[in-house]
Amino acid sequence: MLLFLQIVAAVVLVLLVLAVLAWWGFKRWLRRKIGHYAASAALVDPRYSAPARIHLQLAETVETEPDFDRLWAQAQALGFQRLAELETREGEPALLRVATHPDLPYALALSQHSDAVHFSLLAIDDGQRLRAVSDGPGESIHSGTLHWDVDASTSLADAFQRLQQACAGRSLRSFDLRLFRLVFERAHARRQDAWLARPPQRAEVARRGALQTPPSNEQTIDQALQNERQLWQQAVRTAVLDHYRQISRIDADSWERMGDDLHVVHAQMSRDDIGELLVHTDAETALLQQLHAQGLSGSALYEALAERLPSARQRRRLFEVRQPLHAWIYARAEETAPAASVARTHLYSATQADGSSVGGSVLARNSAEAVHQLDALGLRDARVVGESMPMGELPDFMLNPEFAAIAARSAREGIGLGVARALLANALLWAPPLLLSAWSLLDGAPFSWGDYLAFAYLAVAAVALLVLIGPMVLYNQLLSARLHGRKRTARLCLALLGRLNLMGGLRPDQLALERAKLIAEDGQLDAAVSYWNRGAAQLEEAQLQTGLAQIFDAAGSIEQAIAAQRAVLKLLPIDMSRIDLALTLAKHAPDTHEAEAVLAEVDSRELSELAQGGLHFARGLLASRSGDAARALVHFSKAQQQLAQFQSNPLVLGLIAEINGYAALTLKQSGEADRAQALWQNVRPLLEKHASCRALIARYEGRQNQWRDGSASSG
């Protein structure tokens, strides 16, 4: 008992010591952090904190500092009389006392800032040329109609004499409150524009840091530069938008509605600055990095990114401004671009400069743009092996280079090799517990607690592998079971997928679509559509219609499938949508006019290898229906060549079987019955499992001699 109490006391003592050390370490870290921020704040040039624009209004309360009162006494001694007490909406300066001279057309502004008190003497002539003498803040400026001298060492009396000398012989205007507000606000704007034209420089921050005691370190200098840039960016935006408002003469109500939503872009903006304006998701972050890696910056980077965003967030160039620096203003696009312009994930394979193969993902609007971007990144022989579509969007983790490379390989490799690669990639997870457990089993009973711990470790590793790799295997088996008509196996795989899909590799709507297609294949079309529509609120309309097209196709309701595909094409006018619709029309429509018109809009240069296979299939169908068997067979052969590298995917395998079925039909119609029958015998067992292929079987076996709407033969 005594030993137990001693152990408990020792543990408590150790915990107390650790707690004290942790508290001491936290306080020390906090002091250093606060000291770091204070030191970096001290290096920031206060001129960047000054408002880019000021708006004067009558002060509600007047509270003056002793320095302010002393300066006002000097002004009264020179004969100045108070005109008004003003303040700024921006809060700096906190107080502005305006005075005029009864005998001379001069104005005096005493400004009380947060850290100092300053004066400015002003005179304006009939030609609207303003002359001013001030002790600060800011710098002197001599430009056009503005001559503002700043001398921090001058006194109010000396400045008064200098202004009189400078204005001698000129015809001056007398100041009233309205004229003073107008002149002072505009002069402040021009002075700030001259200052903002020069972005913060690290060398200048480092120079100020070297004067500190002790000298500032690199981390403090970098933090101060970051703070300066943030203040400068905000001030530039304010100044640019003010110039736009003055030039456009936009009314106050319109400005209130749109002002905060405008984006200001200029050449001095970094990649991260542009990202703050446009990026909302991880995919958009990856797209921004991808475009920046191609050498884009400033407005070019902004526009390239903006035009690849969802239509509701796209932007149009509104105005170009050259003060205080060259900048562009962007507003929300009034007429949004179609969804085809949105950048989507494309899987690729390519060759690097050293000759080694590489795979990964790239964000682009179509396959041609994806290849162009890969070329810009220095890759050769780039090929797109997979792309996103509604209900087939590649998940966000495909933006991870490692995952994308695996996915690009698995697009061509079989499921067995894919599983082997996945096991090899996770060897550190399962190999150690497997070796420990094997060692324990070789030693034999009795097992120690360490042996049981190794067995438990192995069990946990097995469960983890099941969660990581299981969904990939199950989804492949689900597609394979549906391809071969094994519905019980397909339902079992789907049920297991619903429980093991913990990592989110398959989205809930994808699993729901697979379940709906199984219901449709059982002949319960209405129930399948009802089940699918339950999740309509979480889907975009293009995704909803794409899912319906697949459900109708699974049930053999071709007329409804075509209607859904037409809706998809209207919502998402991209080449993949056109090819899908053209294929269905070429197989089942009474004539080929619509299919030919849809296919004529496809640009084969913008297609992935999978899509090119679909394009050749559609062209082969149209050639076969026109009676050109030789050309049809050439297209069917090309389609199979494009798709053969992906035949480990059960969906592609089913498509190849269907191509062979139509090739057999074409051979039979051209008089090559023996070749046709040999090919047909291989593919008919697979085709008869699918309601959408019943029309093909009927045509080949002579039970349907004319092409007509597939809905009549769907059964």
XYZ file of C-alpha atoms in Angstrom, residues 159-658:
500
model
C 5.356 79.565 -42.647
C 3.007 82.582 -42.715
C 5.802 84.768 -44.109
C 6.772 82.133 -46.711
C 3.180 81.894 -47.950
C 2.924 85.686 -48.242
C 6.133 85.797 -50.288
C 5.005 82.938 -52.552
C 1.641 84.572 -53.220
C 2.895 88.106 -53.730
C 1.363 89.683 -56.820
C -1.237 86.927 -57.307
C -4.981 87.375 -57.349
C -6.291 85.148 -54.540
C -9.754 83.907 -53.640
C -11.196 84.277 -50.161
C -12.020 81.085 -48.294
C -15.410 80.121 -46.990
C -16.184 76.756 -45.351
C -17.433 75.130 -48.559
C -14.357 76.139 -50.562
C -12.024 75.059 -47.776
C -13.587 71.568 -47.527
C -13.408 71.079 -51.286
C -9.805 72.277 -51.574
C -8.498 70.450 -48.520
C -10.096 67.102 -49.422
C -8.801 67.245 -53.008
C -5.317 68.281 -51.921
C -5.207 65.416 -49.437
C -6.275 62.996 -52.202
C -3.554 64.186 -54.584
C -0.868 64.040 -51.912
C -1.905 60.520 -50.949
C -1.974 59.416 -54.595
C 1.621 60.584 -55.002
C 2.609 58.596 -51.938
C 0.623 55.452 -52.851
C 2.228 55.289 -56.293
C 5.267 53.849 -54.516
C 4.591 50.405 -53.011
C 6.356 49.391 -49.784
C 9.927 48.192 -50.260
C 11.688 45.677 -48.072
C 14.954 47.599 -48.306
C 13.306 50.647 -46.754
C 11.785 48.577 -43.930
C 15.167 46.925 -43.327
C 16.816 50.370 -43.186
C 14.399 51.463 -40.463
C 14.911 48.154 -38.695
C 18.683 48.653 -38.607
C 18.158 51.898 -36.686
C 16.239 50.148 -33.912
C 17.855 49.184 -30.598
C 18.515 46.293 -30.830
C 18.367 46.018 -34.651
C 15.292 44.193 -35.965
C 15.679 40.597 -37.111
C 14.566 39.214 -40.480
C 11.301 37.840 -39.114
C 10.308 41.219 -37.669
C 11.210 42.990 -40.919
C 9.131 40.517 -42.962
C 6.153 40.976 -40.643
C 6.444 44.767 -40.846
C 6.604 44.601 -44.650
C 3.507 42.397 -44.700
C 1.669 44.886 -42.481
C 2.713 47.789 -44.689
C 1.553 45.989 -47.820
C -1.848 45.276 -46.297
C -2.307 48.943 -45.357
C -1.050 50.035 -48.782
C -3.381 47.647 -50.623
C -6.388 48.950 -48.715
C -5.404 52.557 -49.386
C -4.826 51.889 -53.104
C -8.252 50.277 -53.420
C -9.886 53.278 -51.782
C -8.021 55.719 -54.038
C -8.707 53.814 -57.262
C -12.416 53.478 -56.519
C -12.600 57.171 -55.665
C -11.116 58.058 -59.067
C -13.642 55.769 -60.762
C -16.515 57.323 -58.868
C -15.394 60.856 -59.749
C -14.982 60.003 -63.436
C -18.166 57.930 -63.810
C -20.266 60.323 -61.713
C -22.200 57.340 -60.399
C -25.044 58.262 -58.066
C -24.872 57.602 -54.328
C -27.535 54.864 -54.303
C -25.822 52.851 -57.049
C -22.462 53.269 -55.350
C -23.911 52.058 -52.063
C -25.099 48.885 -53.797
C -21.974 48.043 -55.787
C -18.994 49.798 -54.173
C -18.076 47.102 -51.646
C -18.372 44.345 -54.260
C -15.885 45.808 -56.752
C -12.431 44.267 -57.120
C -9.346 46.398 -57.750
C -6.411 44.627 -59.437
C -2.975 45.989 -60.309
C 0.458 44.705 -61.263
C 1.866 44.979 -57.733
C -0.561 42.389 -56.363
C 0.899 39.040 -55.369
C -0.635 35.642 -56.047
C -2.005 35.543 -52.513
C -3.546 39.018 -52.917
C -5.503 37.806 -55.939
C -6.422 34.619 -54.106
C -8.031 36.664 -51.329
C -10.346 38.237 -53.918
C -11.458 35.104 -55.755
C -10.522 31.846 -54.041
C -13.164 30.068 -51.960
C -12.253 26.370 -52.220
C -9.202 24.097 -52.207
C -9.757 23.417 -55.906
C -9.614 27.137 -56.677
C -6.431 27.446 -54.610
C -4.873 24.695 -56.731
C -6.058 26.422 -59.919
C -4.534 29.729 -58.765
C -1.177 28.052 -58.083
C -1.338 26.260 -61.421
C -1.978 29.463 -63.402
C 0.685 31.374 -61.468
C 3.226 28.624 -62.221
C 2.679 29.358 -65.923
C 3.964 32.901 -65.434
C 0.635 34.743 -65.118
C 0.403 37.647 -62.678
C -1.610 40.794 -61.993
C -4.727 41.316 -64.090
C -3.810 38.418 -66.421
C -3.788 36.004 -63.476
C -6.994 37.507 -62.086
C -8.877 37.226 -65.376
C -7.615 33.706 -66.097
C -8.843 32.575 -62.691
C -12.119 34.522 -62.742
C -13.257 33.132 -66.087
C -12.839 29.571 -64.783
C -15.023 30.070 -61.708
C -18.709 29.099 -61.432
C -20.897 31.418 -63.505
C -22.432 33.186 -60.494
C -18.969 34.349 -59.392
C -17.474 35.377 -62.714
C -16.302 38.974 -63.219
C -16.146 41.508 -66.033
C -13.671 44.345 -66.491
C -15.504 47.534 -65.587
C -12.935 50.337 -65.795
C -9.246 51.157 -66.140
C -7.662 53.745 -63.841
C -4.132 55.199 -63.933
C -4.089 57.020 -60.584
C -2.520 56.478 -58.116
C -1.193 53.596 -60.248
C -2.329 51.596 -63.271
C -5.218 49.423 -62.067
C -8.341 47.676 -63.307
C -11.747 47.518 -61.638
C -13.884 44.383 -61.949
C -17.590 43.966 -61.238
C -19.833 40.915 -61.231
C -20.641 39.744 -64.733
C -24.133 40.882 -65.717
C -24.490 38.055 -68.205
C -22.902 34.977 -66.702
C -21.012 32.559 -68.900
C -22.290 28.981 -69.269
C -21.061 26.333 -66.899
C -18.789 25.034 -69.635
C -16.316 27.751 -68.714
C -15.797 26.415 -65.187
C -12.417 24.784 -64.610
C -12.684 21.062 -63.832
C -10.211 18.447 -62.700
C -8.453 16.492 -65.480
C -6.187 13.505 -64.828
C -3.158 13.331 -67.095
C -0.111 11.294 -67.966
C 2.960 12.954 -69.459
C 6.738 12.800 -69.838
C 9.099 15.001 -67.850
C 12.217 16.681 -69.199
C 14.400 13.810 -67.943
C 12.295 11.261 -69.853
C 10.488 9.802 -66.832
C 6.719 9.336 -66.846
C 4.535 11.368 -64.539
C 0.819 11.456 -63.763
C -1.346 13.876 -61.848
C -4.223 16.314 -62.116
C -4.666 19.742 -63.672
C -7.604 22.165 -63.545
C -8.842 23.334 -66.943
C -12.048 24.102 -68.815
C -11.513 21.326 -71.342
C -8.959 18.737 -72.362
C -7.284 20.972 -74.948
C -6.690 23.656 -72.341
C -5.389 21.005 -69.929
C -2.819 19.855 -72.495
C -1.858 23.483 -73.220
C -1.276 24.139 -69.519
C 0.819 20.986 -69.179
C 2.925 22.102 -72.130
C 3.402 25.471 -70.400
C 4.660 23.617 -67.326
C 7.383 21.935 -69.397
C 5.796 18.459 -69.752
C 5.867 16.547 -73.039
C 3.505 14.035 -74.665
C 0.730 15.078 -72.285
C -2.502 13.093 -72.523
C -5.737 13.535 -70.601
C -6.882 10.184 -69.238
C -9.861 11.298 -67.159
C -12.045 14.359 -66.682
C -14.912 15.534 -64.484
C -18.536 15.459 -65.590
C -21.808 16.010 -63.726
C -22.324 12.976 -61.445
C -18.730 12.110 -62.260
C -16.877 15.010 -60.676
C -13.423 13.986 -59.558
C -13.204 14.535 -55.773
C -11.155 17.380 -54.299
C -8.475 15.029 -52.970
C -7.528 14.404 -56.624
C -5.842 17.813 -56.410
C -3.256 16.152 -54.160
C -0.377 15.253 -56.520
C 0.147 11.827 -54.926
C -3.518 10.816 -55.150
C -3.825 12.251 -58.648
C -0.805 10.275 -59.854
C -2.311 7.059 -58.473
C -5.657 7.835 -60.111
C -4.002 8.594 -63.462
C -2.255 5.194 -63.388
C -5.333 3.317 -62.213
C -7.320 4.702 -65.141
C -5.308 2.278 -67.272
C -4.374 -0.425 -64.768
C -6.549 -3.278 -63.547
C -8.081 -3.340 -60.086
C -5.556 -5.955 -58.931
C -2.579 -3.783 -59.780
C -4.354 -0.788 -58.267
C -4.860 -2.647 -54.994
C -1.229 -3.788 -55.032
C -0.062 -0.188 -55.474
C -2.349 0.964 -52.669
C -0.996 -1.728 -50.351
C 2.559 -0.795 -51.232
C 1.850 2.891 -50.600
C 0.477 2.028 -47.139
C 3.125 -0.567 -46.257
C 4.114 1.279 -43.102
C 0.570 0.804 -41.853
C 0.267 -2.965 -42.206
C 3.828 -4.376 -42.545
C 5.053 -3.765 -38.938
C 2.038 -5.393 -37.198
C 2.094 -8.250 -39.705
C 5.755 -8.981 -38.970
C 5.213 -8.725 -35.211
C 2.194 -11.039 -35.341
C 4.040 -13.530 -37.549
C 6.942 -13.543 -35.084
C 4.531 -14.162 -32.184
C 2.846 -17.034 -34.024
C 6.194 -18.623 -34.843
C 7.120 -18.505 -31.132
C 3.849 -20.265 -30.344
C 1.794 -20.346 -27.152
C 1.632 -19.214 -24.460
C 1.215 -15.693 -25.769
C 2.319 -12.742 -23.667
C 0.509 -9.422 -23.365
C 2.947 -8.075 -25.952
C 1.823 -10.775 -28.413
C -1.822 -9.879 -27.892
C -0.948 -6.222 -28.367
C 0.659 -7.104 -31.724
C -2.476 -9.052 -32.750
C -4.651 -6.067 -31.785
C -2.336 -3.756 -33.750
C -2.718 -6.014 -36.796
C -6.522 -5.996 -36.431
C -6.589 -2.202 -36.296
C -4.313 -2.026 -39.371
C -6.598 -4.450 -41.226
C -9.646 -2.299 -40.444
C -7.777 0.821 -41.576
C -6.825 -0.863 -44.868
C -10.411 -1.952 -45.320
C -11.568 1.644 -44.945
C -8.812 2.986 -47.223
C -8.841 0.402 -50.009
C -12.185 -1.346 -49.543
C -14.342 1.314 -51.254
C -12.144 1.225 -54.376
C -12.481 -2.555 -54.661
C -16.186 -2.564 -53.827
C -17.021 0.137 -56.360
C -15.173 -1.755 -59.081
C -17.021 -4.933 -58.124
C -20.327 -3.047 -58.100
C -19.756 -1.843 -61.675
C -18.607 -5.290 -62.744
C -21.674 -6.932 -61.185
C -24.001 -4.495 -62.944
C -22.168 -5.111 -66.233
C -22.712 -8.872 -65.985
C -26.223 -8.622 -64.579
C -25.378 -10.014 -61.110
C -27.886 -7.888 -59.245
C -27.599 -9.581 -55.847
C -23.831 -9.054 -55.869
C -24.320 -5.450 -56.948
C -26.739 -4.786 -54.067
C -24.328 -6.362 -51.579
C -21.416 -4.242 -52.834
C -23.564 -1.126 -52.646
C -24.635 -1.897 -49.082
C -21.016 -2.437 -48.012
C -19.967 0.748 -49.787
C -22.495 2.709 -47.784
C -20.816 1.528 -44.575
C -17.139 1.626 -45.595
C -17.114 4.912 -47.516
C -15.886 6.763 -44.428
C -13.140 8.724 -46.225
C -15.559 10.277 -48.698
C -14.055 8.769 -51.855
C -17.584 8.457 -53.225
C -20.077 11.256 -52.680
C -23.521 10.434 -51.253
C -25.192 11.465 -54.526
C -23.005 8.990 -56.459
C -24.070 6.148 -54.175
C -27.694 7.299 -54.469
C -27.431 7.222 -58.277
C -26.032 3.669 -58.254
C -28.923 2.570 -56.019
C -31.450 4.301 -58.286
C -30.005 2.562 -61.366
C -30.279 -0.832 -59.658
C -33.925 -0.098 -58.866
C -34.502 0.934 -62.493
C -32.863 -2.247 -63.795
C -35.388 -4.213 -61.724
C -38.181 -2.636 -63.789
C -39.247 -0.107 -61.127
C -38.584 3.089 -63.073
C -41.017 5.304 -61.143
C -39.540 4.161 -57.828
C -36.014 4.798 -59.122
C -36.868 8.323 -60.295
C -38.624 9.066 -57.002
C -35.618 7.826 -55.022
C -33.230 9.942 -57.082
C -35.365 13.070 -56.795
C -35.195 12.912 -53.000
C -31.752 14.489 -53.146
C -32.638 17.082 -55.808
C -32.294 19.963 -53.355
C -28.565 19.171 -52.872
C -27.816 18.915 -56.600
C -27.330 21.361 -59.425
C -29.867 21.003 -62.228
C -27.252 19.609 -64.642
C -26.320 16.897 -62.111
C -29.977 16.057 -61.540
C -30.707 15.692 -65.275
C -27.507 13.689 -65.873
C -28.555 11.248 -63.168
C -32.053 10.965 -64.668
C -30.571 10.232 -68.109
C -28.547 7.354 -66.647
C -31.564 6.010 -64.751
C -33.769 6.096 -67.865
C -30.985 4.413 -69.858
C -30.680 1.664 -67.224
C -34.433 1.048 -67.496
C -34.399 1.101 -71.295
C -36.664 4.168 -71.452
C -34.772 5.749 -74.322
C -37.195 8.555 -75.164
C -36.980 9.894 -71.614
C -33.199 9.423 -71.585
C -32.890 11.561 -74.727
C -35.074 14.283 -73.194
C -32.872 14.356 -70.088
C -29.693 14.475 -72.209
C -31.094 17.413 -74.160
C -31.705 19.201 -70.870
C -28.129 18.480 -69.780
C -26.750 19.889 -73.037
C -28.775 23.076 -72.584
C -27.488 23.482 -69.010
C -23.936 22.320 -69.702
C -23.004 22.961 -73.350
C -19.716 21.046 -73.410
C -18.449 18.413 -75.828
C -19.013 15.468 -73.467
C -22.697 16.410 -73.213
C -22.892 16.631 -77.010
C -21.265 13.226 -77.494
C -23.573 11.546 -74.968
C -26.666 12.920 -76.688
C -25.335 12.177 -80.193
C -24.599 8.553 -79.228
C -28.114 7.968 -77.927
C -29.704 9.668 -80.943
C -27.498 7.732 -83.384
C -28.550 4.450 -81.748
C -32.274 5.060 -81.404
C -33.633 8.161 -83.187
C -35.772 7.668 -86.347
C -33.329 9.810 -88.369
C -29.798 11.079 -87.968
C -30.285 14.801 -88.564
C -30.191 15.885 -84.915
C -27.287 13.577 -84.067
C -25.268 14.922 -86.996
C -26.025 18.533 -85.999
C -25.005 17.921 -82.381
C -21.829 16.103 -83.382
C -20.860 18.894 -85.807
C -20.392 21.223 -82.822
C -17.810 18.941 -81.169
C -14.182 20.050 -81.340
C -12.130 16.859 -81.307
C -9.040 18.806 -80.191
C -10.682 19.507 -76.837
C -11.443 15.879 -75.935
C -9.821 13.458 -73.538
C -8.857 10.021 -74.807
C -12.035 8.528 -73.354
C -14.174 11.185 -75.013
C -12.393 10.626 -78.339
C -13.428 6.984 -78.117
C -17.048 8.083 -77.699
C -16.712 10.473 -80.634
C -15.454 7.724 -82.972
C -18.275 5.441 -81.780
C -20.870 8.101 -82.629
C -19.326 8.765 -86.040
C -19.261 5.042 -86.717
C -22.969 4.739 -85.882
C -23.847 7.575 -88.249
C -21.700 6.089 -91.027
C -23.356 2.692 -90.531
C -26.828 4.197 -90.742
C -25.876 6.023 -93.947
C -24.802 2.715 -95.499
C -21.055 3.402 -95.465
C -19.979 0.167 -93.751
C -16.266 0.584 -94.481
C -16.083 4.023 -92.845
C -18.220 2.836 -89.939
C -15.896 -0.090 -89.231
C -12.876 2.235 -89.322
C -14.480 4.485 -86.687
C -15.482 1.481 -84.554
C -11.886 0.240 -84.703
C -10.524 3.651 -83.703
C -13.004 3.849 -80.830
C -11.850 0.476 -79.510
C -8.201 1.498 -79.807
C -8.856 4.638 -77.759
C -10.847 2.749 -75.114
C -8.762 -0.441 -74.902
C -6.252 1.144 -72.501
C -9.108 1.799 -70.033
C -10.847 -1.582 -70.288
C -10.028 -2.412 -66.668
C -12.962 -0.092 -65.924
C -16.173 -2.175 -66.191
C -18.057 0.782 -67.668
C -15.543 1.040 -70.498
C -15.625 -2.728 -70.970
C -19.407 -2.521 -71.420
C -18.995 0.287 -73.941
C -16.462 -1.772 -75.924
C -18.917 -4.685 -75.974
C -21.620 -2.363 -77.336
